[in-house]
Amino acid sequence: MLLGFTHALVAGLLMGFVYSLIASGLSLIFGVMNIVNFAHGEFLMLGMFAAYWCSVLLGLDPLVSIVIAVPVMFLIGVVVYKVIIRRVLKGNRISQILVTFGLSVFVANLALLLWSPNYRLVERNLSFAMGNVKLLGIHVGIPEIIASVGSIVIFAIMYYITHFTKTGRAIQATAIDPEGAQIVGINIQHVYTITFGLGVACVGAAGVLLATFYYIFPYVGSFFAMIAFATVALGGFGSIEGSFVAGILIGIIEALGGFFIGPAVKYAIVFIVYMIVIVLRPGTGLFGW
Amino acid sequence: MRKTVVAICVFSLFVVLSGAAVAADTIKIGAIYPFTGPMAGTAKMCRDGTLMAVDIINNKYGFDFLFADTEGIPSLGGAKIEVVFADSAGDPKTGMSEAERLITSQKVVALVGCYQSSVTKTASQVAERYGIPYVNGDSSSPMLTERKFKWFFRTDPHDGLYAAQQFEHLMQLEKDFGVSLRRVALVYENTEFGTFASRAEEEAAKKYGFEVVENIAYTTGATSLTSEVTRLMSAKPDVVMMAAYISDQILFTKTFKTMGFAPKVWHNTAAPGEPAYLQSVGADGNYLFLRQGFCADQAVNKPVIADVMKIFKEKFGQEMLADAVRSFHAPLALADAFNRAGTTEPEAVRKALLETDIPGKYCLSPWEGIKFDPETHQNVHAQYIICQIQDQKFYTVFPSEFATRKSVFPFPSWEGR
């Protein structure tokens, strides 16, 4: 029993870090631009496919190709912002929801058309990053450990950019008060572009890390996106620290709930916890303001 | 502007008329599969299987098979069969509305398909309401035929039949290797298919004196299966019996390996038989047992299998696997009923279906034929074979009259491979 508990706890924690990274990109975009990106899961899927194609065509391990994939995802984010999102920022809520939702359907089906619905796994070629290790009498997968460490590193980089650089301060200012930011000479279009790129780069990075141990197919993003929305709401809209902590919490709740109560209801338990937080702290989640 | 309107009218008229012209000498049947969503790959296999059967019905081929020496349905003046495909997205509600659309606006005379039992359940309710024959070849929940619907028929075996075979296979292993495999853990996805498969396994376990030590329902499409596998390991079963869909089957395999869990026997339903499975997991898929309605190695007993498989590969660019074969039998049984009824009028077709008696040599699966039970409309000859993956290929290991290889036992530990 104790062994099972430790196993579930460790596995939940590791998965939680990945959830955190996925959610923080979503949270960042929402916090700054006040737009809920329904295509978030599809960007995750693109990140996973980026890792897959780098491995198939260039023979690169995801741990190497992350260096290529993240800038590419950043650029995709920039292009999507410039071509689509920019035009609906001034529009009403409904058109914003519809446009990102439409984008999600479009991207998923484009992937279906280009890459077929088949399931794929990345063939690894860095042998040190495979297999599992025995810790405290339990087996833990090395890819999972690397993915969670990677998630923490990427999150730290993003946190540094948004909190300790000039651009980051401009992003913070725009999030708090766009008009005020414009008055003091911040180019908010520029800020929005970078923010969207960063958010997509984050989720793309999460996709690459996830690709080291999870199967890949065009609709892979939908289930993760659902968890990401719950994570962002639980952590508090617009708070990237909040979404990071909430991601870890959700990973642990899912694993322990599945172990002690029943796997069939583990997601129900996640959403019940979320409901409780929403009732106790409506509108702010755990860390929102 | 006016010119455009006129042009559109003329064009629409043309489309309608050409449609009508086509309808005069073709028979439309509807097929619903989950073309979008996580089951899209499986759906393609089912679609290709359906089209393969229709291709043999509509064209002349040189081998000995039902409709192979004629073009179209002979008693209907060589009328060709046309399949109208619809997408259920794996959702029972969508499957239901698509069935309705196919019957009312597409005017199909019969339905096949759905694959997922939960979707077949709702789509067949629509067919029942409209009084349209529905022949299913690819859903395995026992409940579908237990409802004793008037219009629903099934060519394939169901999970209830399979459960008994699984335990017979276990007892065979116990005898051959002198071991006890009495501790069984059930793992299943928590919709129609998994729930009923596990229920059938539970009943069979009681009957044969096995102990169910753990019973795990999980949500299909889960982002992580570690808590499921942790629970399994805590139960220390000899045997794991799994009813999963393909994506979870891949993730379970990865998770078993990561967590170093190797039960002595790992029994599965049909999921590991899908092409994506071995492509994804490679050698990690070895030594699983799975049930199949069909296995390519059965061509040694039935040469026509090799002929059909060859055409399939040429036409669709991939190997014909069990799911395609499952979907293959349903349109075949329908065409045979149309032919004997001499009409596509529903009641006459239903009557003809009840009198179906297709011999075993015209089935790709190892059956004595297709003959529907007068009450449940389940094919009374349907049965599964149990295969094992060895060297990343499928081999029949049970029942012994079909076996081409011996079972490898026990399931080797992950480190020692």
XYZ file of C-alpha atoms in Angstrom:
706
model
C 0.000 0.000 0.000
C 2.741 2.421 1.008
C 4.704 1.433 -2.074
C 1.665 2.048 -4.248
C 1.139 5.407 -2.590
C 4.737 6.469 -3.235
C 4.499 5.266 -6.810
C 1.315 7.202 -7.493
C 2.626 10.296 -5.730
C 5.885 10.400 -7.688
C 4.170 9.698 -11.009
C 1.546 12.362 -10.300
C 4.173 14.899 -9.370
C 6.154 14.265 -12.555
C 3.054 14.553 -14.749
C 2.054 17.664 -12.792
C 5.146 19.563 -13.935
C 4.203 18.925 -17.560
C 0.612 20.057 -16.891
C 2.096 23.179 -15.298
C 4.097 24.115 -18.337
C 1.130 23.524 -20.654
C -1.108 25.678 -18.472
C 1.354 28.514 -17.918
C 1.385 29.379 -21.631
C -2.393 29.519 -21.649
C -2.407 31.594 -18.493
C 0.142 34.066 -19.840
C -1.889 34.723 -22.989
C -5.069 35.139 -20.985
C -3.482 37.389 -18.378
C -2.062 39.821 -20.887
C -4.609 39.811 -23.699
C -7.739 38.669 -21.906
C -8.352 36.064 -24.573
C -9.010 32.377 -23.950
C -7.066 30.433 -26.528
C -9.107 27.367 -27.431
C -6.460 26.253 -29.894
C -3.999 25.708 -27.052
C -4.229 21.916 -27.227
C -3.518 22.008 -30.950
C -0.334 24.003 -30.367
C 0.681 21.257 -27.946
C 0.004 18.734 -30.700
C 2.149 20.765 -33.148
C 4.981 20.751 -30.611
C 4.701 16.975 -30.321
C 4.702 16.546 -34.084
C 7.680 18.904 -34.361
C 9.585 16.552 -32.070
C 8.356 13.569 -34.065
C 9.405 14.936 -37.469
C 12.769 16.134 -36.169
C 13.358 12.586 -34.989
C 12.189 10.936 -38.218
C 13.696 13.313 -40.775
C 16.781 14.618 -38.974
C 17.388 11.787 -36.527
C 17.355 14.168 -33.581
C 16.276 13.193 -30.102
C 13.542 15.463 -28.681
C 16.012 16.700 -26.072
C 18.088 18.075 -28.945
C 15.268 19.156 -31.231
C 13.679 21.262 -28.487
C 16.255 23.900 -29.464
C 14.748 23.969 -32.973
C 11.127 23.389 -32.041
C 10.751 26.163 -29.484
C 11.812 29.037 -31.790
C 9.670 27.540 -34.568
C 6.666 27.411 -32.224
C 7.391 30.985 -31.156
C 7.262 32.037 -34.814
C 4.042 30.099 -35.366
C 2.584 31.978 -32.399
C 3.700 35.302 -33.861
C 2.189 34.501 -37.264
C -1.095 33.289 -35.756
C -1.286 36.471 -33.708
C -0.546 38.765 -36.650
C -2.881 37.002 -39.061
C -5.802 36.037 -36.846
C -5.831 37.029 -33.190
C -4.957 40.693 -33.775
C -8.141 41.165 -35.764
C -10.496 39.996 -33.048
C -8.871 41.565 -29.996
C -11.146 44.569 -30.364
C -14.136 42.362 -31.142
C -16.579 40.925 -28.665
C -16.070 37.808 -26.521
C -18.047 35.554 -28.820
C -15.969 36.291 -31.893
C -12.766 35.714 -29.886
C -14.011 32.353 -28.674
C -15.171 31.361 -32.140
C -11.967 32.350 -33.857
C -9.673 30.356 -31.558
C -12.111 27.460 -31.546
C -12.226 27.561 -35.339
C -8.439 27.642 -35.390
C -8.315 24.547 -33.188
C -10.625 22.621 -35.513
C -8.650 23.810 -38.526
C -5.226 22.890 -37.142
C -6.349 19.466 -35.892
C -7.904 18.613 -39.253
C -4.944 19.955 -41.169
C -2.732 17.634 -39.123
C -5.141 14.803 -39.873
C -4.869 15.532 -43.586
C -1.079 15.927 -43.617
C -0.070 13.230 -41.169
C -2.983 10.732 -41.098
C -4.821 9.772 -37.918
C -2.246 7.158 -36.950
C -0.673 6.975 -33.512
C 3.056 7.440 -33.385
C 5.790 7.328 -30.805
C 9.147 9.036 -31.104
C 12.064 6.664 -31.637
C 14.676 7.857 -29.145
C 18.331 7.822 -29.950
C 19.809 9.203 -26.738
C 20.099 5.961 -24.842
C 20.881 7.660 -21.517
C 17.448 9.288 -21.635
C 15.495 6.072 -21.810
C 14.424 3.161 -19.667
C 13.758 3.598 -15.985
C 15.516 3.931 -12.659
C 14.700 2.285 -9.366
C 14.249 4.786 -6.553
C 12.949 3.895 -3.058
C 11.845 0.523 -4.405
C 9.777 1.980 -7.242
C 10.368 2.240 -10.957
C 10.374 5.734 -12.433
C 10.713 6.385 -16.148
C 13.727 8.464 -17.105
C 11.818 10.291 -19.913
C 9.229 11.374 -17.338
C 11.949 12.695 -15.022
C 13.613 14.577 -17.871
C 10.265 15.987 -19.024
C 9.490 17.351 -15.573
C 12.964 18.825 -15.106
C 12.657 20.308 -18.608
C 9.289 21.778 -17.714
C 10.738 23.452 -14.637
C 13.670 24.869 -16.625
C 11.465 26.201 -19.436
C 9.051 27.682 -16.916
C 11.953 29.350 -15.091
C 13.163 30.883 -18.366
C 9.700 32.181 -19.143
C 9.301 33.514 -15.626
C 12.611 35.329 -15.930
C 11.609 36.867 -19.275
C 8.265 38.087 -18.002
C 9.493 39.380 -14.652
C 13.090 40.530 -14.987
C 13.547 41.917 -18.486
C 12.453 45.183 -20.030
C 10.128 43.366 -22.400
C 8.745 41.443 -19.454
C 7.999 44.644 -17.565
C 6.226 45.973 -20.651
C 4.195 42.738 -20.732
C 3.336 43.143 -17.031
C 2.338 46.768 -17.569
C 0.151 45.899 -20.539
C -1.523 43.139 -18.538
C -2.387 45.540 -15.722
C -3.511 48.497 -17.815
C -3.201 48.534 -21.633
C -4.237 52.208 -22.008
C -1.786 53.317 -19.341
C 0.946 51.285 -20.997
C 0.259 52.996 -24.308
C 0.394 56.419 -22.689
C 3.886 55.813 -21.337
C 5.033 54.739 -24.797
C 4.757 50.970 -24.782
C 3.884 49.517 -28.175
C 1.144 47.139 -27.110
C 0.797 45.452 -30.498
C 4.431 44.501 -30.134
C 3.841 43.283 -26.570
C 0.849 41.206 -27.622
C 2.813 39.623 -30.460
C 5.634 38.599 -28.124
C 3.212 37.361 -25.481
C 1.348 35.154 -27.894
C 4.614 33.831 -29.276
C 5.862 33.083 -25.744
C 2.641 31.330 -24.770
C 2.773 29.115 -27.865
C 6.504 28.488 -27.410
C 5.816 27.287 -23.844
C 3.141 24.843 -24.849
C 5.261 23.789 -27.829
C 8.134 23.019 -25.464
C 5.755 21.020 -23.289
C 4.721 19.133 -26.429
C 8.325 18.257 -27.273
C 8.959 17.013 -23.732
C 5.705 15.065 -23.694
C 6.643 13.434 -26.999
C 9.448 11.584 -25.212
C 6.943 9.260 -23.541
C 3.411 9.923 -24.814
C 1.812 8.816 -28.072
C 1.242 11.423 -30.786
C -1.782 11.865 -33.057
C -3.732 14.838 -34.463
C -6.257 15.048 -31.610
C -3.808 14.478 -28.799
C -4.230 18.065 -27.632
C -7.880 17.934 -26.661
C -7.592 16.004 -23.404
C -4.558 17.971 -22.276
C -6.293 21.228 -23.160
C -9.214 20.311 -20.920
C -6.821 19.757 -18.025
C -5.020 23.003 -18.901
C -8.241 25.039 -18.681
C -9.010 23.537 -15.278
C -5.438 24.226 -14.186
C -5.565 27.872 -15.238
C -8.916 28.390 -13.534
C -7.711 26.627 -10.402
C -4.489 28.628 -10.253
C -6.248 31.890 -10.999
C -6.661 33.443 -14.421
C -3.633 35.397 -15.498
C -1.322 34.163 -12.760
C 1.446 32.067 -14.280
C 2.841 31.164 -10.838
C -0.673 30.107 -9.876
C -1.080 27.896 -12.922
C 2.293 26.314 -12.225
C 1.359 25.355 -8.671
C -2.126 24.271 -9.804
C -0.624 21.991 -12.477
C 1.443 20.151 -9.887
C -1.613 19.912 -7.619
C -3.746 18.480 -10.407
C -1.103 15.917 -11.312
C -0.974 14.737 -7.694
C -4.743 14.782 -7.174
C -5.239 12.776 -10.355
C -2.700 10.122 -9.395
C -3.693 9.743 -5.743
C -7.412 9.936 -6.478
C -6.974 7.268 -9.138
C -4.997 5.091 -6.755
C -7.156 5.392 -3.637
C -10.652 5.959 -4.959
C -10.758 4.600 -8.493
C -9.144 5.325 -11.859
C -12.523 5.746 -13.537
C -13.278 8.793 -11.429
C -9.839 10.388 -11.223
C -10.729 13.240 -13.552
C -14.015 13.727 -11.731
C -12.003 14.176 -8.527
C -9.802 16.772 -10.245
C -12.866 18.719 -11.293
C -14.506 18.396 -7.874
C -11.433 19.961 -6.259
C -11.599 22.686 -8.884
C -15.279 23.297 -8.072
C -14.522 23.568 -4.365
C -11.828 26.171 -5.026
C -14.166 28.107 -7.304
C -16.869 28.136 -4.617
C -14.441 29.251 -1.919
C -12.552 31.792 -4.019
C -14.852 32.745 -6.887
C -13.206 34.494 -9.783
C -9.691 34.359 -8.413
C -8.810 30.687 -8.052
C -5.915 29.938 -5.734
C -3.560 32.773 -6.676
C -5.455 35.130 -9.011
C -5.966 38.784 -8.338
C -26.274 38.502 -60.823
C -29.247 36.999 -62.618
C -26.908 34.919 -64.755
C -25.306 33.511 -61.644
C -28.667 32.555 -60.169
C -29.690 30.828 -63.387
C -26.354 29.055 -63.546
C -26.711 27.848 -59.958
C -30.258 26.628 -60.655
C -29.169 24.749 -63.756
C -26.216 23.278 -61.918
C -28.369 22.182 -58.961
C -30.859 20.614 -61.318
C -28.025 18.805 -63.020
C -26.709 17.527 -59.681
C -30.164 16.354 -58.607
C -30.801 14.643 -61.936
C -27.415 12.994 -62.046
C -28.003 11.819 -58.495
C -31.308 10.369 -59.532
C -29.688 8.744 -62.542
C -27.094 7.125 -60.307
C -29.712 6.033 -57.782
C -31.625 4.068 -60.410
C -29.004 1.368 -60.730
C -27.154 1.502 -57.416
C -28.096 0.367 -53.960
C -27.086 2.814 -51.265
C -26.039 1.508 -47.883
C -24.899 3.758 -45.040
C -21.761 3.176 -42.957
C -20.980 5.134 -39.809
C -17.461 5.180 -38.342
C -15.449 7.497 -36.034
C -13.466 9.201 -38.823
C -12.417 12.096 -36.614
C -11.057 11.882 -33.100
C -8.777 9.325 -31.492
C -10.323 6.376 -33.382
C -9.765 7.832 -36.861
C -7.096 5.275 -37.776
C -9.350 2.382 -36.817
C -12.199 3.970 -38.757
C -10.083 4.028 -41.906
C -9.365 0.305 -41.518
C -13.102 -0.372 -41.115
C -13.901 1.770 -44.146
C -11.354 -0.084 -46.281
C -12.778 -3.422 -45.149
C -16.275 -2.298 -46.110
C -15.058 -1.049 -49.501
C -13.159 -4.287 -50.095
C -16.357 -6.319 -49.724
C -18.258 -3.898 -51.953
C -15.466 -4.116 -54.523
C -15.791 -7.920 -54.696
C -19.587 -7.597 -54.936
C -19.467 -4.970 -57.690
C -16.653 -6.422 -59.824
C -15.552 -9.716 -61.324
C -12.676 -11.598 -59.718
C -11.186 -14.933 -60.656
C -11.309 -16.733 -57.306
C -14.023 -18.783 -55.638
C -15.914 -16.345 -53.445
C -19.416 -15.011 -52.941
C -20.241 -12.526 -55.774
C -16.693 -12.829 -57.136
C -17.795 -14.190 -60.506
C -20.555 -11.601 -61.083
C -20.794 -7.820 -61.291
C -23.240 -6.303 -58.821
C -26.296 -8.073 -57.407
C -27.392 -10.677 -59.993
C -31.093 -10.836 -59.039
C -31.359 -7.020 -59.211
C -30.045 -6.779 -62.772
C -26.440 -6.324 -61.677
C -27.201 -3.316 -59.463
C -24.034 -2.003 -57.831
C -23.677 -1.226 -54.161
C -22.635 2.261 -53.144
C -21.568 3.073 -49.592
C -22.372 6.457 -48.061
C -19.955 7.043 -45.188
C -20.716 9.216 -42.190
C -18.608 10.340 -39.245
C -19.689 9.553 -35.683
C -16.604 11.225 -34.142
C -16.874 8.394 -31.622
C -19.861 10.036 -30.016
C -23.124 8.088 -29.476
C -25.251 11.213 -30.005
C -23.546 12.075 -33.292
C -23.804 8.468 -34.434
C -27.522 8.618 -33.771
C -28.096 11.828 -35.732
C -25.926 10.591 -38.600
C -27.964 7.370 -38.771
C -31.078 9.490 -38.959
C -29.573 11.647 -41.718
C -28.453 8.641 -43.757
C -31.900 7.066 -43.583
C -34.029 10.152 -44.163
C -32.038 12.368 -46.516
C -29.566 9.952 -48.111
C -32.245 7.258 -48.446
C -29.938 4.363 -47.647
C -31.657 0.974 -47.617
C -29.481 -0.536 -44.893
C -26.831 0.419 -42.355
C -23.522 -1.116 -41.305
C -20.826 -0.165 -38.876
C -20.051 2.179 -36.013
C -17.217 0.055 -34.523
C -17.650 1.421 -31.008
C -20.388 -0.502 -29.234
C -21.640 2.618 -27.483
C -22.273 4.281 -30.857
C -23.694 1.152 -32.504
C -26.143 1.003 -29.614
C -27.698 4.393 -30.395
C -27.431 4.217 -34.200
C -29.200 0.853 -34.221
C -32.027 2.350 -32.167
C -32.624 4.759 -35.044
C -32.634 1.915 -37.588
C -35.076 0.059 -35.361
C -37.402 3.055 -35.280
C -37.352 3.520 -39.056
C -37.498 -0.196 -39.808
C -34.213 -0.358 -41.735
C -31.962 -3.447 -41.677
C -28.717 -2.922 -39.758
C -25.933 -5.485 -40.068
C -23.008 -4.949 -37.758
C -19.668 -6.683 -38.128
C -17.373 -4.715 -35.848
C -18.889 -4.077 -32.412
C -18.382 -6.655 -29.719
C -20.667 -5.784 -26.804
C -22.944 -8.771 -26.001
C -25.741 -6.365 -25.106
C -26.262 -5.345 -28.750
C -27.837 -8.659 -29.712
C -29.312 -9.332 -26.276
C -31.792 -6.509 -26.945
C -33.430 -8.809 -29.525
C -34.024 -5.940 -31.928
C -36.109 -6.751 -34.952
C -33.789 -5.049 -37.469
C -30.336 -5.546 -35.947
C -28.007 -8.394 -37.016
C -24.392 -9.167 -36.100
C -21.913 -11.255 -38.076
C -19.000 -11.060 -35.618
C -18.733 -12.878 -32.279
C -19.259 -10.891 -29.067
C -17.286 -10.430 -25.848
C -19.406 -12.997 -24.019
C -18.149 -15.721 -26.353
C -14.606 -14.433 -26.059
C -14.557 -14.454 -22.258
C -15.146 -18.215 -22.180
C -12.355 -18.730 -24.723
C -9.925 -16.663 -22.649
C -10.415 -18.880 -19.608
C -10.206 -22.037 -21.706
C -6.898 -20.714 -22.988
C -5.704 -20.039 -19.427
C -6.587 -23.585 -18.396
C -4.703 -24.882 -21.419
C -1.653 -22.870 -20.275
C -2.042 -24.196 -16.719
C -2.065 -27.746 -18.103
C 0.822 -27.253 -20.569
C 3.148 -25.492 -18.145
C 2.014 -26.981 -14.844
C 1.296 -23.641 -13.194
C -1.626 -21.977 -11.442
C -3.028 -18.824 -13.026
C -6.020 -18.307 -10.785
C -5.494 -14.633 -9.812
C -7.015 -12.468 -12.528
C -7.171 -8.662 -12.706
C -9.599 -6.926 -15.071
C -8.801 -3.581 -16.671
C -11.319 -1.968 -18.981
C -12.369 1.349 -20.473
C -15.540 2.596 -18.818
C -17.957 2.831 -21.757
C -20.184 0.210 -23.393
C -17.430 -1.965 -24.825
C -15.140 -2.216 -21.819
C -17.856 -2.479 -19.209
C -19.626 -5.359 -20.925
C -16.401 -7.135 -21.853
C -15.302 -7.101 -18.214
C -18.698 -8.190 -16.996
C -18.564 -11.195 -19.320
C -15.041 -11.962 -18.048
C -16.221 -11.727 -14.463
C -19.040 -14.203 -15.068
C -16.715 -16.563 -16.904
C -14.155 -16.313 -14.058
C -16.827 -17.425 -11.575
C -17.887 -20.270 -13.813
C -14.356 -21.620 -14.260
C -13.273 -21.030 -10.673
C -10.847 -18.134 -11.125
C -10.480 -15.303 -8.604
C -10.888 -11.687 -9.711
C -8.358 -9.842 -7.527
C -8.729 -6.361 -9.009
C -11.278 -4.639 -11.156
C -10.191 -1.370 -12.749
C -12.317 0.870 -14.930
C -10.429 3.731 -16.551
C -11.318 6.712 -18.739
C -10.312 6.307 -22.366
C -7.929 9.013 -23.633
C -6.418 9.492 -20.160
C -3.290 11.659 -20.088
C -1.599 9.304 -17.657
C -2.269 5.725 -16.591
C 0.171 5.433 -13.718
C -2.433 5.251 -10.966
C -4.211 2.466 -12.862
C -1.001 0.475 -13.224
C -0.005 1.170 -9.618
C -3.260 -0.379 -8.462
C -2.721 -3.342 -10.747
C 0.743 -3.968 -9.329
C -0.557 -3.792 -5.773
C -3.033 -6.578 -6.560
C -0.241 -8.967 -7.727
C -2.326 -10.784 -10.359
C -1.103 -13.765 -12.411
C -3.185 -12.620 -15.352
C -4.249 -9.196 -16.633
C -7.304 -9.115 -18.870
C -7.606 -5.811 -20.653
C -10.352 -4.280 -22.767
C -8.819 -1.081 -24.115
C -9.007 1.062 -27.215
C -5.869 1.520 -29.271
C -4.490 4.761 -27.786
C -4.751 3.480 -24.230
C -3.332 0.135 -25.268
C -0.197 1.960 -26.433
C 0.022 3.983 -23.233
C -0.599 0.935 -21.022
C 2.246 -0.865 -22.785
C 4.579 2.094 -22.205
C 3.459 2.404 -18.593
C 3.850 -1.341 -17.877
C 7.383 -1.125 -19.209
C 8.268 2.081 -17.365
C 6.980 0.703 -14.081
C 8.478 -2.733 -14.656
C 5.177 -4.576 -14.457
C 5.054 -7.969 -16.200
C 2.118 -10.253 -15.305
C 2.544 -13.919 -16.304
C -0.205 -13.581 -18.891
C -1.486 -10.416 -20.525
C -4.746 -10.993 -22.344
C -6.255 -8.301 -24.554
C -9.181 -7.639 -26.842
C -8.590 -6.577 -30.433
C -6.712 -3.292 -29.940
C -3.123 -4.595 -30.299
C -4.142 -6.013 -33.677
C -4.399 -2.534 -35.172
C -1.507 -1.380 -37.351
C -0.743 1.652 -35.192
C -0.031 -0.563 -32.206
C 3.074 -2.382 -33.380
C 4.218 0.645 -35.364
C 4.206 2.601 -32.103
C 5.511 0.143 -29.535
C 7.658 -2.109 -31.732
C 9.209 -5.041 -29.867
C 7.501 -4.013 -26.626
C 4.325 -5.469 -28.101
C 5.756 -9.002 -28.139
C 4.140 -11.792 -26.082
C 0.762 -10.129 -25.603
C -2.215 -12.358 -26.213
C -5.081 -10.818 -28.118
C -8.315 -12.019 -29.560
C -8.838 -11.741 -33.290
C -11.716 -12.506 -35.587
C -9.073 -13.177 -38.178
C -5.358 -13.710 -38.465
C -3.328 -13.660 -41.683
C -1.678 -16.982 -40.791
C -5.082 -18.641 -41.300
C -4.424 -18.437 -45.057
C -2.815 -21.874 -44.707
C -6.291 -23.278 -43.996
C -8.143 -21.019 -46.441
C -6.273 -19.937 -49.604
C -8.876 -17.315 -50.590
C -7.663 -15.187 -47.676
C -4.369 -14.637 -49.473
C -6.208 -13.567 -52.671
C -8.370 -11.015 -50.868
C -5.441 -9.723 -48.830
C -3.385 -9.196 -51.962
C -6.123 -7.086 -53.604
C -6.618 -5.182 -50.362
C -2.959 -4.278 -50.164
C -2.961 -3.093 -53.803
C -6.106 -1.026 -53.331
C -5.502 0.545 -49.928
C -1.752 0.426 -49.521
C -1.762 -1.362 -46.173
C -2.150 -4.896 -44.854
C -5.678 -6.165 -44.305
C -5.943 -6.570 -40.547
C -8.636 -7.950 -38.279
C -10.707 -4.759 -38.068
C -10.994 -4.585 -41.845
C -12.094 -8.226 -41.912
C -14.715 -7.575 -39.251
C -16.213 -4.763 -41.317
C -15.906 -6.885 -44.471
C -18.516 -9.489 -43.488
C -21.423 -7.104 -42.853
C -21.876 -5.713 -46.402
C -21.321 -9.224 -47.730
C -24.207 -10.600 -45.660
C -26.371 -7.656 -46.746
C -25.596 -8.164 -50.450
C -26.413 -11.840 -50.090
C -29.779 -10.915 -48.543
C -30.542 -8.356 -51.291
C -29.762 -11.027 -53.851
C -32.055 -13.638 -52.327
C -34.831 -11.105 -51.643
C -34.642 -9.778 -55.201
C -35.455 -6.338 -53.804
C -34.144 -3.768 -51.308
C -37.538 -3.350 -49.656
C -36.754 -3.483 -45.892
C -39.158 -6.211 -44.753
C -38.124 -8.537 -47.592
C -34.444 -7.919 -46.812
C -35.045 -8.627 -43.129
C -36.731 -11.896 -44.016
C -33.843 -12.806 -46.303
C -31.322 -11.958 -43.565
C -33.125 -14.348 -41.222
C -32.699 -17.086 -43.836
C -29.003 -16.314 -44.361
C -26.804 -19.375 -44.645
C -23.431 -18.374 -46.052
C -20.938 -21.265 -46.011
C -17.633 -20.970 -44.163
C -15.557 -20.906 -47.330
C -17.034 -17.469 -48.059
C -15.939 -16.013 -44.702
C -12.454 -14.696 -44.090
C -12.776 -15.449 -40.388
C -12.410 -19.032 -39.108
C -16.150 -19.703 -38.952
C -18.405 -22.436 -40.231
C -20.376 -19.693 -41.915
C -22.918 -16.949 -41.294
C -26.330 -17.864 -39.963
C -28.328 -15.560 -37.707
C -30.041 -16.740 -34.548
C -33.812 -16.310 -35.091
C -34.208 -14.520 -31.723
C -31.061 -12.446 -31.121
C -29.813 -12.223 -34.733
C -26.286 -13.060 -33.558
C -24.276 -15.105 -36.059
C -24.388 -18.568 -34.464
C -21.166 -19.712 -36.148
C -19.078 -16.725 -35.066
C -16.036 -17.374 -32.918
C -12.698 -15.774 -32.127
C -9.199 -17.113 -32.245
C -6.528 -16.135 -29.735
C -3.279 -14.868 -31.204
C 0.032 -13.985 -29.654
C 2.463 -11.387 -30.904
C 5.844 -13.055 -31.492
C 8.707 -11.352 -33.385
C 6.280 -8.471 -33.979
C 3.910 -10.678 -35.979
C 0.585 -12.257 -35.149
C 0.319 -16.026 -34.716
C -2.752 -18.074 -33.853
C -2.130 -20.047 -30.648
C -5.648 -21.101 -29.598
C -7.982 -23.036 -30.191
C -5.517 -25.794 -31.110
C -7.266 -26.758 -34.373
C -6.313 -23.339 -35.790
C -2.978 -22.850 -33.989
C 0.096 -22.200 -36.100
C 2.457 -21.675 -33.137
C 2.742 -22.558 -29.446
C 2.051 -19.954 -26.751
C 5.165 -18.371 -25.263
C 4.782 -18.482 -21.472
C 5.302 -16.698 -19.117
C 5.316 -13.095 -20.310
C 9.049 -12.248 -19.986
C 10.170 -9.423 -17.700
C 10.946 -6.129 -19.459
C 14.607 -6.091 -18.411
C 15.378 -9.522 -19.806
C 14.382 -8.763 -23.397
